[in-house]
The first five atom37 places (N, CA, C, CB, O) and aatype in JSON, in Angstrom:
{
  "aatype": [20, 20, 20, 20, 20, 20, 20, 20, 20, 20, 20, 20, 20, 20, 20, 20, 20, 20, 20, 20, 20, 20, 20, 20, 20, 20, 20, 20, 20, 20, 20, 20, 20, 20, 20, 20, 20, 20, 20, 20],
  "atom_mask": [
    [1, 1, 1, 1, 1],
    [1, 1, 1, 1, 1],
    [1, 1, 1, 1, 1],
    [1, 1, 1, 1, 1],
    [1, 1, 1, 1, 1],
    [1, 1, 1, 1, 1],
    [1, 1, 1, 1, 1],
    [1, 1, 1, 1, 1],
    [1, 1, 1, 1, 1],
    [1, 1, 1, 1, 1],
    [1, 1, 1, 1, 1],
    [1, 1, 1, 1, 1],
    [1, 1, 1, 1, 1],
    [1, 1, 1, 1, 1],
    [1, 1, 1, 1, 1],
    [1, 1, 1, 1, 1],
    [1, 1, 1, 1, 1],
    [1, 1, 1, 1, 1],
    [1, 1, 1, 1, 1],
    [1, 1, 1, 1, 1],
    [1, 1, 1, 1, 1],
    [1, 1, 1, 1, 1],
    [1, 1, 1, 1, 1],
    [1, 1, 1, 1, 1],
    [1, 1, 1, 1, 1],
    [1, 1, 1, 1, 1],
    [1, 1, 1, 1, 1],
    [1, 1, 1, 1, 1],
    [1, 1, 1, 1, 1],
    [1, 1, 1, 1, 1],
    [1, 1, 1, 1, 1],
    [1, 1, 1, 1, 1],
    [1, 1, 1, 1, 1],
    [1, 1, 1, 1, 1],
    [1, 1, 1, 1, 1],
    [1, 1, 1, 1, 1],
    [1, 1, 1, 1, 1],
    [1, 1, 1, 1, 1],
    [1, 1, 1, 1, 1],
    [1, 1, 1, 1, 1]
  ],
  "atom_positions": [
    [[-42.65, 74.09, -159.27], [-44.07, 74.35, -159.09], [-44.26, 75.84, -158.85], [-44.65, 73.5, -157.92], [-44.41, 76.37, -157.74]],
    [[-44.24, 76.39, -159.95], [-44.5, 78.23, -159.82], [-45.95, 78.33, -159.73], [-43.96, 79.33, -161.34], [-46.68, 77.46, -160.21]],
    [[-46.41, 79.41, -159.1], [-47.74, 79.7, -158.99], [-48.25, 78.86, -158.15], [-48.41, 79.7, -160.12], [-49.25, 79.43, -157.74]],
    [[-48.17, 77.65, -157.55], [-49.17, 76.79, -156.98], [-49.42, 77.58, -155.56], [-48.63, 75.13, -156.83], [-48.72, 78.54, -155.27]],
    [[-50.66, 77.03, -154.52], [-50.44, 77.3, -153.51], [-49.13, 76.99, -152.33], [-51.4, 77.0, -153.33], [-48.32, 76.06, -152.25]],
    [[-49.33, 78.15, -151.53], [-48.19, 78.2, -150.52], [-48.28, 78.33, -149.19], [-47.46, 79.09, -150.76], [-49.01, 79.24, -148.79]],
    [[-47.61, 77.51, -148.22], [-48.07, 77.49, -146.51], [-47.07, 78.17, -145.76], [-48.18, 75.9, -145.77], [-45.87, 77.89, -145.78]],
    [[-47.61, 79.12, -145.07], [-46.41, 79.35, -143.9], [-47.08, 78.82, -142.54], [-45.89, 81.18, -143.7], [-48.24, 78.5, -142.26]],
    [[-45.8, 78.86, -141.74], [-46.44, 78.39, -140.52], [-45.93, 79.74, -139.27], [-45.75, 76.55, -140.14], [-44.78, 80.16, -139.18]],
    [[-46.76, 80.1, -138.65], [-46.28, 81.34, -138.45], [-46.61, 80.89, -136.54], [-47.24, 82.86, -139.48], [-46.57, 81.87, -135.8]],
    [[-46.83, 79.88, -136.04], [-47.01, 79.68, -134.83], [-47.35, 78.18, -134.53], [-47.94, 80.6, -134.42], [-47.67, 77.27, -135.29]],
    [[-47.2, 78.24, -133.2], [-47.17, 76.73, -132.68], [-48.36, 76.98, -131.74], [-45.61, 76.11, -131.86], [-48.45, 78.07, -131.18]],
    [[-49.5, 75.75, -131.5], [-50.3, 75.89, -130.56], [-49.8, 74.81, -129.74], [-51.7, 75.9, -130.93], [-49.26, 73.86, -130.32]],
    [[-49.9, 74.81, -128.3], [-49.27, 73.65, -127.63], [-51.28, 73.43, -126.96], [-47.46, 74.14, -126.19], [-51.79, 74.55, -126.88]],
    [[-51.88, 72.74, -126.71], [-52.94, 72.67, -125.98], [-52.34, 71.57, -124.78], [-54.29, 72.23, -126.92], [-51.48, 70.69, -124.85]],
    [[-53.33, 72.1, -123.54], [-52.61, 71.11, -122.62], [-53.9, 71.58, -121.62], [-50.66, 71.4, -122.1], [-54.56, 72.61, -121.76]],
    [[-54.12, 70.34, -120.37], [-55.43, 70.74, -119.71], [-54.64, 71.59, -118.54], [-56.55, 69.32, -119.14], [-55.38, 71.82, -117.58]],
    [[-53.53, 72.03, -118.42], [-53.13, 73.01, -117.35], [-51.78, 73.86, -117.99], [-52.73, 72.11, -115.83], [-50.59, 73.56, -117.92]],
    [[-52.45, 75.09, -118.68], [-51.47, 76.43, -119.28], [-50.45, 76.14, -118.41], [-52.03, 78.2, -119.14], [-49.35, 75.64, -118.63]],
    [[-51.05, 76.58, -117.21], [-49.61, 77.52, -116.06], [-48.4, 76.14, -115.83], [-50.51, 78.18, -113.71], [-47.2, 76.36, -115.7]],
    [[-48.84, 75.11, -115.83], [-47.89, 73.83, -115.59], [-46.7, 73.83, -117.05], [-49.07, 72.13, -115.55], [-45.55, 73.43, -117.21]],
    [[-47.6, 74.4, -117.79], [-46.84, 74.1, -118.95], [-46.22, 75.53, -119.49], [-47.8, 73.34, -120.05], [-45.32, 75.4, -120.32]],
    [[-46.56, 76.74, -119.16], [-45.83, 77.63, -119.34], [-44.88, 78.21, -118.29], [-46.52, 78.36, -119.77], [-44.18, 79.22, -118.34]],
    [[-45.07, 77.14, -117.15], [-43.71, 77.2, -116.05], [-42.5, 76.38, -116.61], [-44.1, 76.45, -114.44], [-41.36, 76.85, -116.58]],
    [[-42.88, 74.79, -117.25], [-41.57, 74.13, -117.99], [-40.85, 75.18, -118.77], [-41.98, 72.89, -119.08], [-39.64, 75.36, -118.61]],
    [[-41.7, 76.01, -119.78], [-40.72, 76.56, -120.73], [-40.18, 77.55, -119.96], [-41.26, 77.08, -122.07], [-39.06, 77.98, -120.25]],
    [[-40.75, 77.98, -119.07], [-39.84, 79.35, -118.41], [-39.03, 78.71, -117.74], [-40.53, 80.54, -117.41], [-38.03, 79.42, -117.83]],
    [[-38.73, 77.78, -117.08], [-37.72, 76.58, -116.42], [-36.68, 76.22, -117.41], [-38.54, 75.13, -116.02], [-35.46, 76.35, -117.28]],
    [[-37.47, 75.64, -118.64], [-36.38, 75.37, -119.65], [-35.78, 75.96, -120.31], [-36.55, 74.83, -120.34], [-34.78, 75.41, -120.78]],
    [[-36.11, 77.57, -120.72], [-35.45, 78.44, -121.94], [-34.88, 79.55, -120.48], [-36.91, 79.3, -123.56], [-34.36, 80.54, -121.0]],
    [[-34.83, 79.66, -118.9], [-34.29, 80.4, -117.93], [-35.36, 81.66, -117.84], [-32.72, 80.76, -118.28], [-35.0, 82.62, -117.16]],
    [[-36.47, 81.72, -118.4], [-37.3, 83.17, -118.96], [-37.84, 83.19, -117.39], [-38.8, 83.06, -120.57], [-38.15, 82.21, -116.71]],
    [[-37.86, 84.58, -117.01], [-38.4, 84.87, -116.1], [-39.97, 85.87, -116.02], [-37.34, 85.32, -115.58], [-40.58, 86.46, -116.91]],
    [[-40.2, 85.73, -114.82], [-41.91, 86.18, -115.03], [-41.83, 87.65, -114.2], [-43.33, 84.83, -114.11], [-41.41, 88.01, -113.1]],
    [[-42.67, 88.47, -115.69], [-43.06, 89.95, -115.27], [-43.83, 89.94, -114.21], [-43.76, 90.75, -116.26], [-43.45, 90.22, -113.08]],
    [[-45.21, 89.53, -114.57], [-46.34, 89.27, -113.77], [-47.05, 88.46, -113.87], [-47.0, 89.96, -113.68], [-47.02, 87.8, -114.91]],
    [[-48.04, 88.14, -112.8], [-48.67, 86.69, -112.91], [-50.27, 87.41, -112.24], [-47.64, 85.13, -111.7], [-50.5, 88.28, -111.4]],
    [[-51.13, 86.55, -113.1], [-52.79, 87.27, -112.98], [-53.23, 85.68, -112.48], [-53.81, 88.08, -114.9], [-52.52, 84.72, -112.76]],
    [[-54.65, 85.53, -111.61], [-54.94, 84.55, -112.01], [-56.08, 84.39, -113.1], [-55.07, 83.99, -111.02], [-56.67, 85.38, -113.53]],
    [[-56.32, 83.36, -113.45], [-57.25, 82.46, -114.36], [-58.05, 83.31, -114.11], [-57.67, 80.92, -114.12], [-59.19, 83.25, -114.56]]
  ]
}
């Protein structure tokens, strides 16, 4: 299929009703540690 259209996927959206709960798992799970923290 030459020429047809083509998709990249260039990001993941995760939606969730609490960011910080859920961007503490991944920093828990991948060891990433935090520069700084602002609130909401």
């Amino acid at each position: 299929m030459s020429g047809g259209p083509r998709t990249r996927l260039s990001g993941i959206v995760l939606g969730t009703p609490d960011p910080r709960a859920l961007a503490d798992f991944y920093r828990h799970l991948m060891g990433w540690r935090v520069k700084w923290d602002e609130p909401e």
